[in-house]
Backbone as numpy.savetxt, mean C-alpha at the origin, in Angstrom:
# Nx Ny Nz CAx CAy CAz Cx Cy Cz
-12.75 23.88 -23.92 -12.26 22.47 -23.76 -11.98 22.00 -22.25
-12.36 21.06 -22.07 -11.99 20.58 -20.61 -10.81 19.70 -20.65
-10.16 19.72 -19.50 -8.87 18.89 -19.42 -9.26 17.47 -19.26
-8.45 16.63 -19.76 -8.78 15.22 -19.73 -9.03 14.63 -18.33
-9.85 13.61 -18.23 -10.05 13.03 -17.06 -8.73 12.22 -16.52
-8.65 12.13 -15.35 -7.43 11.18 -14.74 -7.77 9.72 -15.04
-6.78 9.10 -15.63 -7.17 7.46 -15.93 -7.28 6.72 -14.47
-8.17 5.71 -14.54 -8.42 4.95 -13.19 -7.10 4.54 -12.37
-6.16 4.19 -13.07 -4.91 3.83 -12.23 -4.22 4.94 -11.70
-4.25 6.09 -12.32 -3.55 7.42 -11.56 -4.51 7.69 -10.51
-5.81 7.75 -10.64 -6.77 8.11 -9.55 -6.43 7.13 -8.33
-6.32 5.78 -8.70 -6.12 4.85 -7.46 -4.75 5.08 -6.81
-3.70 5.35 -7.68 -2.49 5.73 -7.04 -2.44 6.85 -6.30
-3.25 7.88 -6.68 -3.41 9.29 -5.93 -4.14 8.92 -4.50
-5.18 8.11 -4.81 -6.03 7.71 -3.41 -5.33 7.07 -2.59
-4.28 6.05 -3.04 -3.66 5.11 -2.25 -2.46 6.28 -1.39
-2.01 7.16 -2.28 -1.04 8.09 -1.46 -1.74 8.84 -0.29
-2.90 9.24 -0.61 -3.81 10.05 0.23 -4.22 9.28 1.40
-4.62 7.95 1.08 -4.87 7.11 2.32 -3.74 6.98 3.17
-2.61 6.70 2.51 -1.46 6.45 3.42 -1.13 7.68 4.30
-1.09 8.78 3.57 -0.63 10.10 4.22 -1.64 10.18 5.58
-3.06 10.07 5.10 -3.97 10.06 6.28 -3.58 9.40 7.59
-3.16 8.05 7.27 -2.86 7.07 8.35 -1.40 7.52 8.98
-0.49 8.20 8.28 0.78 8.81 8.78 0.55 9.96 9.63
-0.32 10.65 9.28 -0.80 11.77 9.97 -1.54 11.56 11.33
-1.71 10.36 11.47 -2.71 9.96 12.63 -4.03 10.31 12.55
-4.77 10.32 11.40 -6.16 10.54 11.07 -6.67 9.20 10.60
-6.75 8.24 11.35 -7.62 7.09 11.10 -9.07 7.10 10.58
-9.66 8.06 11.20 -11.00 8.33 10.85 -11.10 8.96 9.59
-10.27 9.83 9.20 -10.46 10.42 7.71 -10.12 9.13 6.84
-9.03 8.38 6.99 -8.76 7.35 6.29 -9.94 6.50 5.97
-10.47 5.90 7.15 -11.69 5.24 7.13 -12.84 5.82 6.16
-12.92 7.19 6.37 -13.93 7.91 5.59 -13.56 7.91 4.09
-12.26 7.96 3.63 -11.88 7.80 2.42 -12.56 6.56 1.80
-12.18 5.59 2.52 -12.40 4.12 2.13 -14.00 3.90 2.04
-14.56 4.46 3.00 -16.11 4.47 3.28 -16.77 5.23 1.68
-16.19 6.28 1.27 -16.59 7.03 0.22 -16.58 6.28 -1.10
-15.76 5.29 -1.04 -15.67 4.34 -2.38 -16.56 3.20 -2.22
-17.51 3.11 -3.21 -18.47 2.07 -3.30 -18.25 1.24 -4.24
-17.53 1.61 -5.31 -17.41 0.75 -6.55 -16.13 -0.07 -6.43
-16.48 -1.41 -6.67 -15.52 -2.45 -6.55 -14.16 -1.84 -7.45
-14.24 -1.25 -8.54 -13.32 -0.99 -9.46 -12.41 0.30 -8.88
-12.92 1.11 -8.12 -12.32 1.92 -7.25 -11.46 1.50 -6.35
-12.06 0.64 -5.67 -11.19 -0.04 -4.48 -10.08 -0.87 -5.19
-10.48 -1.54 -5.99 -9.25 -2.34 -6.68 -7.99 -1.50 -7.21
-8.51 -0.40 -7.86 -7.33 0.54 -8.15 -6.63 1.12 -7.11
-7.28 1.54 -5.94 -6.66 1.89 -4.72 -5.62 0.90 -4.18
-6.05 -0.12 -4.48 -5.29 -1.38 -3.98 -3.95 -1.74 -4.75
-4.35 -1.40 -6.08 -3.29 -1.41 -7.03 -2.22 -0.48 -6.68
-2.69 0.72 -6.39 -1.67 1.66 -5.97 -0.74 1.26 -4.65
-1.51 0.82 -3.69 -0.81 0.37 -2.50 0.07 -0.89 -2.97
-0.20 -1.86 -3.64 0.52 -2.99 -3.92 1.80 -2.50 -4.80
1.51 -1.66 -5.59 2.80 -1.20 -6.33 3.67 -0.51 -5.61
3.30 0.18 -4.41 4.34 0.91 -3.77 4.91 -0.15 -2.70
4.12 -1.00 -2.29 4.81 -1.97 -1.42 5.82 -2.99 -2.04
5.56 -3.22 -3.22 6.48 -4.07 -4.11 7.65 -3.24 -4.34
7.56 -1.88 -4.75 8.61 -1.08 -5.28 9.52 -1.14 -3.95
9.06 -0.82 -2.73 9.88 -0.62 -1.74 10.32 -2.02 -1.28
9.57 -2.87 -1.36 10.18 -4.39 -1.01 11.32 -4.75 -1.79
11.51 -4.33 -2.90 12.56 -4.70 -3.79 13.99 -4.03 -3.30
13.80 -3.14 -2.54 15.06 -2.43 -2.06 15.47 -3.21 -0.74
14.78 -4.18 -0.23 14.96 -4.51 1.21 16.26 -5.76 1.10
16.78 -6.02 2.04 17.75 -7.19 1.90 17.10 -8.54 1.80
17.90 -9.57 0.98 17.23 -10.69 0.44 16.21 -11.41 1.30
16.58 -11.68 2.71 15.63 -12.37 3.44 14.14 -11.42 3.75
14.32 -10.18 3.85 13.28 -9.34 4.13 12.35 -9.35 2.87
13.17 -9.15 1.86 12.49 -9.07 0.59 11.54 -10.37 0.29
12.09 -11.57 0.64 11.39 -12.68 0.36 10.01 -12.82 1.46
10.33 -12.43 2.52 9.17 -12.24 3.39 8.00 -11.26 3.02
8.61 -10.21 2.38 7.67 -9.24 1.96 6.99 -9.66 0.75
7.65 -10.56 -0.08 7.06 -11.08 -1.29 5.77 -12.11 -0.80
6.34 -12.95 0.25 5.34 -13.99 0.63 4.03 -13.22 1.10
4.29 -12.05 1.93 3.16 -11.39 2.50 2.22 -10.92 1.23
2.82 -10.44 0.16 1.91 -9.73 -0.95 1.42 -10.83 -1.61
1.84 -12.18 -1.64 1.07 -13.49 -2.03 -0.27 -13.48 -1.24
-0.02 -13.52 0.20 -1.31 -13.62 1.12 -2.16 -12.40 0.90
-1.75 -11.20 0.56 -2.68 -10.04 0.41 -3.34 -10.27 -1.04
-2.91 -10.77 -2.07 -3.41 -11.23 -3.28 -4.70 -12.25 -3.00
-4.43 -13.33 -2.05 -5.33 -14.28 -1.65 -6.76 -13.44 -1.19
-6.33 -12.58 0.00 -7.34 -11.71 0.54 -8.23 -11.12 -0.60
-7.30 -10.41 -1.31 -8.24 -9.61 -2.53 -8.98 -10.58 -3.41
-8.38 -11.73 -3.91 -9.23 -12.63 -4.70 -10.42 -13.13 -3.95
-10.36 -13.46 -2.63 -11.58 -13.93 -1.79 -12.64 -12.96 -1.74
-12.38 -11.79 -1.86 -13.32 -10.54 -1.50 -13.66 -9.96 -2.80
-13.47 -10.55 -4.01 -13.36 -9.71 -5.38 -14.73 -9.03 -5.51
-15.69 -9.62 -5.26 -17.12 -8.77 -5.36 -17.73 -8.20 -4.08
-16.96 -8.34 -3.13 -17.41 -7.85 -1.79 -16.67 -6.74 -1.25
-17.48 -5.37 -1.36 -16.82 -4.01 -0.99 -16.40 -4.32 0.32
-16.89 -4.67 1.23 -16.44 -4.48 2.62 -15.19 -5.42 2.71
-15.18 -6.50 2.15 -14.09 -7.47 2.10 -12.80 -6.73 1.52
-12.99 -5.95 0.33 -12.10 -5.10 -0.32 -11.36 -4.11 0.51
-12.19 -3.53 1.24 -11.76 -2.64 2.33 -11.03 -3.11 3.37
-11.27 -4.36 3.89 -10.30 -5.10 4.67 -9.06 -5.35 3.86
-9.08 -5.65 2.68 -7.89 -5.99 1.96 -6.79 -4.51 1.93
-7.69 -3.62 1.74 -7.04 -2.22 1.52 -6.26 -1.90 2.86
-7.06 -2.06 4.00 -6.24 -1.99 5.34 -5.12 -2.78 5.63
-5.18 -4.05 5.16 -3.94 -4.85 5.35 -2.96 -4.54 4.51
-3.38 -4.06 3.00 -2.29 -3.65 2.18 -1.53 -2.38 2.63
-2.26 -1.44 3.32 -1.71 -0.25 3.80 -0.79 -0.43 4.92
-0.99 -1.58 5.71 -0.39 -1.87 6.77 0.86 -2.54 6.35
1.07 -3.12 5.04 2.08 -3.84 4.57 2.87 -2.79 4.09
2.52 -1.72 3.29 3.20 -0.39 3.08 4.05 0.02 4.20
3.20 0.31 5.38 3.75 0.97 6.39 5.11 -0.18 6.99
4.69 -1.32 6.90 5.72 -2.31 7.47 7.01 -2.25 6.55
6.87 -2.38 5.18 8.00 -2.37 4.39 8.86 -1.02 4.52
8.07 0.03 4.59 8.71 1.32 4.83 9.57 1.38 5.85
9.19 0.68 7.04 9.90 0.74 8.35 11.02 -0.22 7.91
10.81 -1.32 7.58 12.08 -2.25 7.31 13.28 -1.55 6.40
12.54 -0.96 5.46 13.54 -0.25 4.52 14.46 0.76 5.16
13.73 1.54 5.94 14.49 2.47 6.71 15.50 2.15 7.60
15.06 0.95 8.44 15.89 0.38 9.35 17.11 -0.29 8.62
16.92 -0.88 7.39 18.01 -1.37 6.77 19.02 -0.37 6.35
18.41 0.69 5.85 19.25 1.84 5.34 20.23 2.40 6.48
19.50 2.52 7.61 20.20 3.03 8.71 21.29 2.03 9.23
21.03 0.64 9.07 21.89 -0.31 9.53 23.37 -0.31 8.49
22.88 -0.03 7.22 24.06 -0.01 6.48 24.77 1.30 6.33
24.07 2.46 6.99 24.93 3.63 7.09 25.77 3.50 8.37
25.31 2.75 9.47 26.04 2.39 10.63 27.20 1.61 10.19
27.03 0.61 9.43 27.97 -0.30 9.05 29.18 0.50 8.20
28.69 1.28 7.34 29.56 1.99 6.45 30.40 3.00 7.32
29.95 3.71 8.35 30.48 4.57 9.01 31.57 3.92 10.16
31.23 2.72 10.47 32.08 2.02 11.47 33.28 1.53 10.71
33.09 1.27 9.53 34.25 0.61 8.57 35.25 1.45 8.31
């Protein structure tokens, strides 16, 4: 008996994590190779869903003004995705921008945590 195959959403989330890790490790060529290895629109969209989920989850932890800005950027990213719905190269552009958004909200969330920690220790 074989193990059940991973569902597309789980595969997309795993690939999103892998893509982000490659970027964090300073391996942009490998990250690009990962994207280039995906030629099916559905695979790209599920990877993007993984990135979007992560960005939105982190974005919800941001202070109010930053959270609103993050939400606005998510709307713009959705427009990029929609404009490129059937264009594999356009979807790859969307994925690069979505990954950059994840990195941005991660930095903002860390800065906000540090600020709050600094304020708590000063008080």
